[in-house]
Short mmCIF file of C-alpha atoms in Angstrom, two decimals:
data_model
loop_
_atom_site.label_atom_id
_atom_site.label_comp_id
_atom_site.label_asym_id
_atom_site.label_seq_id
_atom_site.Cartn_x
_atom_site.Cartn_y
_atom_site.Cartn_z
CA MET A 1 -35.46 12.52 -3.80
CA LYS A 2 -32.40 10.39 -4.54
CA SER A 3 -29.03 11.89 -3.73
CA ASP A 4 -26.11 11.55 -6.38
CA HIS A 5 -23.50 12.15 -3.64
CA GLN A 6 -21.70 9.08 -2.18
CA PRO A 7 -21.58 9.05 1.63
CA VAL A 8 -18.49 10.75 3.07
CA SER A 9 -16.37 8.41 4.96
CA LEU A 10 -13.76 9.39 7.48
CA PRO A 11 -10.16 8.50 6.87
CA ARG A 12 -9.03 5.33 8.62
CA ALA A 13 -7.01 6.73 11.50
CA HIS A 14 -5.60 3.52 12.72
CA VAL A 15 -5.53 -0.28 12.05
CA SER A 16 -5.84 -3.11 14.63
CA THR A 17 -4.14 -6.31 13.62
CA SER A 18 -3.47 -9.60 15.21
CA GLY A 19 -1.66 -11.15 12.23
CA THR A 20 1.95 -11.49 11.17
CA PHE A 21 3.54 -9.47 8.47
CA ALA A 22 5.93 -11.51 6.39
CA ALA A 23 7.83 -10.80 3.20
CA VAL A 24 7.12 -12.83 -0.01
CA PRO A 25 10.37 -11.91 -1.89
CA GLN A 26 9.65 -14.43 -4.76
CA GLY A 27 6.73 -12.30 -5.73
CA PHE A 28 8.78 -9.41 -6.83
CA ARG A 29 10.75 -10.10 -10.10
CA GLY A 30 11.94 -6.47 -10.61
CA ALA A 31 13.13 -6.01 -7.13
CA ASP A 32 16.84 -6.00 -6.55
CA GLY A 33 18.22 -7.45 -3.37
CA SER A 34 16.77 -6.12 -0.26
CA LEU A 35 13.83 -4.35 -2.09
CA ALA A 36 12.05 -7.69 -2.38
CA TYR A 37 11.73 -7.66 1.49
CA ALA A 38 10.32 -4.21 1.73
CA LEU A 39 6.49 -4.97 1.42
CA LYS A 40 5.15 -7.33 3.81
CA PRO A 41 1.48 -8.57 3.49
CA GLU A 42 -0.43 -9.45 6.60
CA PHE A 43 -0.96 -13.19 7.21
CA THR A 44 -3.67 -14.05 9.78
CA ALA A 45 -4.61 -17.57 10.75
CA VAL A 46 -8.30 -18.40 10.58
CA PRO A 47 -9.74 -21.70 11.64
CA THR A 48 -11.28 -23.70 8.72
CA ALA A 49 -15.13 -24.13 8.78
CA GLY A 50 -16.05 -27.47 10.42
CA ASP A 51 -12.46 -28.34 11.56
CA PRO A 52 -10.97 -25.87 13.95
CA SER A 53 -7.71 -28.10 14.19
CA HIS A 54 -6.76 -26.85 10.77
CA VAL A 55 -6.31 -23.13 9.91
CA LEU A 56 -6.08 -21.12 6.69
CA LEU A 57 -3.60 -18.23 6.27
CA VAL A 58 -5.47 -15.19 4.90
CA THR A 59 -4.13 -12.00 3.70
CA PRO A 60 -6.40 -9.00 4.11
CA PRO A 61 -6.13 -6.80 0.98
CA ASP A 62 -6.15 -3.57 2.87
CA ARG A 63 -3.15 -4.10 5.05
CA VAL A 64 0.54 -4.20 4.17
CA LEU A 65 3.64 -3.17 5.97
CA LEU A 66 6.20 -1.04 4.19
CA ASP A 67 9.46 -2.08 6.07
CA PHE A 68 12.02 0.69 5.36
CA GLY A 69 14.48 -1.07 7.65
CA ALA A 70 14.60 -4.10 5.30
CA VAL A 71 16.05 -1.92 2.47
CA ASP A 72 19.55 -1.54 1.66
CA PRO A 73 19.72 1.85 0.15
CA ALA A 74 22.54 0.58 -2.32
CA ASP A 75 19.74 -1.67 -3.86
CA LEU A 76 17.82 1.50 -5.13
CA ASP A 77 18.67 1.82 -8.77
CA PRO A 78 18.13 5.42 -10.11
CA ALA A 79 17.53 4.24 -13.66
CA LYS A 80 14.81 1.85 -12.53
CA LEU A 81 13.26 4.53 -10.28
CA ALA A 82 13.00 6.92 -13.14
CA ARG A 83 11.56 4.26 -15.36
CA ASP A 84 8.95 3.48 -12.80
CA CYS A 85 8.06 7.23 -12.62
CA GLU A 86 7.56 7.25 -16.40
CA ILE A 87 5.41 4.11 -16.15
CA ILE A 88 3.25 5.66 -13.35
CA ARG A 89 2.92 9.02 -15.35
CA CYS A 90 1.88 7.20 -18.51
CA ALA A 91 -0.82 5.30 -16.63
CA ALA A 92 -2.05 8.36 -14.80
CA LEU A 93 -2.38 10.36 -17.98
CA ALA A 94 -3.97 7.49 -19.82
CA ASP A 95 -6.63 6.43 -17.44
CA PRO A 96 -6.80 8.17 -14.10
CA ASP A 97 -10.16 6.67 -13.28
CA ALA A 98 -8.50 3.19 -13.44
CA LEU A 99 -5.93 4.22 -11.03
CA ARG A 100 -8.82 5.32 -8.59
CA ARG A 101 -10.56 1.92 -9.17
CA ILE A 102 -7.38 0.09 -8.35
CA VAL A 103 -6.91 1.95 -5.01
CA ALA A 104 -10.66 1.42 -4.26
CA ALA A 105 -10.28 -2.43 -4.89
CA LEU A 106 -7.94 -2.52 -1.84
CA ARG A 107 -10.67 -1.38 0.50
CA PRO A 108 -12.07 -3.97 2.92
CA ASP A 109 -15.51 -3.80 1.45
CA ALA A 110 -14.40 -4.18 -2.16
CA THR A 111 -16.09 -6.95 -4.01
CA ARG A 112 -14.23 -9.83 -5.79
CA ALA A 113 -15.39 -8.34 -9.01
CA GLU A 114 -13.84 -5.02 -8.24
CA GLN A 115 -10.70 -6.59 -7.29
CA GLU A 116 -10.56 -8.65 -10.53
CA ALA A 117 -11.36 -5.47 -12.58
CA ALA A 118 -8.56 -3.67 -10.69
CA VAL A 119 -6.07 -6.41 -11.57
CA GLN A 120 -7.13 -6.26 -15.26
CA ALA A 121 -6.64 -2.49 -15.23
CA ALA A 122 -3.28 -2.75 -13.57
CA GLU A 123 -2.29 -5.38 -16.25
CA ARG A 124 -3.60 -3.18 -19.19
CA LEU A 125 -1.70 -0.09 -17.84
CA GLY A 126 1.50 -2.00 -17.36
CA LEU A 127 1.25 -1.37 -13.54
CA THR A 128 1.99 -4.80 -12.27
CA GLU A 129 5.46 -5.50 -10.94
CA ALA A 130 6.29 -8.02 -13.53
CA ALA A 131 5.24 -5.55 -16.37
CA ALA A 132 7.22 -2.89 -14.85
CA ALA A 133 10.26 -5.18 -14.53
CA ASP A 134 9.83 -6.16 -18.27
CA ALA A 135 9.72 -2.33 -19.22
CA GLY A 136 13.02 -1.60 -17.16
CA GLY A 137 11.53 -0.72 -13.85
CA GLY A 138 10.21 -2.58 -10.93
CA LEU A 139 7.90 -0.28 -9.06
CA LEU A 140 8.94 -1.34 -5.44
CA GLY A 141 11.84 1.14 -5.47
CA VAL A 142 9.54 4.00 -6.22
CA VAL A 143 7.10 2.72 -3.39
CA VAL A 144 9.91 2.77 -0.97
CA ILE A 145 11.22 6.28 -2.08
CA VAL A 146 7.77 7.92 -2.03
CA GLY A 147 6.88 6.20 1.38
CA ALA A 148 10.18 7.40 2.82
CA CYS A 149 9.63 10.91 1.67
CA LEU A 150 6.05 11.04 2.96
CA PHE A 151 7.08 9.61 6.22
CA ALA A 152 10.11 11.97 6.55
CA SER A 153 7.93 14.92 5.66
CA CYS A 154 5.52 13.93 8.51
CA PHE A 155 8.27 14.22 10.99
CA THR A 156 9.63 17.42 9.51
CA ALA A 157 6.21 18.93 9.74
CA HIS A 158 5.31 17.59 13.28
CA CYS A 159 8.46 17.38 15.29
CA LYS A 160 10.11 20.43 16.57
CA SER A 161 13.02 18.76 18.32
CA LYS A 162 14.33 15.24 18.65
CA GLN A 163 13.02 14.94 22.08
CA GLU A 164 9.39 15.56 20.98
CA GLU A 165 7.21 12.47 20.45
CA THR A 166 4.46 12.25 17.96
CA THR A 167 0.81 11.58 19.03
CA PRO A 168 -1.71 10.04 16.75
CA PRO A 169 -4.31 12.63 15.74
CA ASP A 170 -7.18 10.38 17.14
CA SER A 171 -5.68 9.98 20.59
CA PRO A 172 -7.95 10.79 23.59
CA GLY A 173 -7.59 14.40 24.62
CA GLN A 174 -6.42 15.56 21.21
CA PRO A 175 -8.45 18.13 19.41
CA PRO A 176 -9.96 17.00 16.11
CA PRO A 177 -7.98 17.74 13.01
CA LYS A 178 -8.83 21.03 11.20
#
């Protein structure tokens, strides 16, 4: 009997990396000032086939650094943030399945066809950084704000004092999450 259920995968609890994370500020037209330096994709040197004296720089699609320290809070434009939220709201209401496919296309096992379809869906929904900039937003500011809120809430929930250190949930000796 064939099962209609997808296999359940555990959330990725850690990422090992040997690359370098570097900003590509020219890629963000709607980012003001330091916001263009907040997202840093990973770059990894890989020897070229047949000639190990030459390397290619590859960027894994599932790893990016959100560098809060690179952001000057004065560069966060409240009007752009509000417009970004409107853009995301409209997309979520118009086609929530497309949003899921966009996220799924960033998984390491995604196919090239899934990634291309995700780009097309993002363009159709106005969820590219360039489209958001044309519509009065930019998306990067809202990514920073949401990321900062989630990161701050993690510490609020898990740190009882400034002296307490956080321990990853998958560390040896830690009970499994409930």
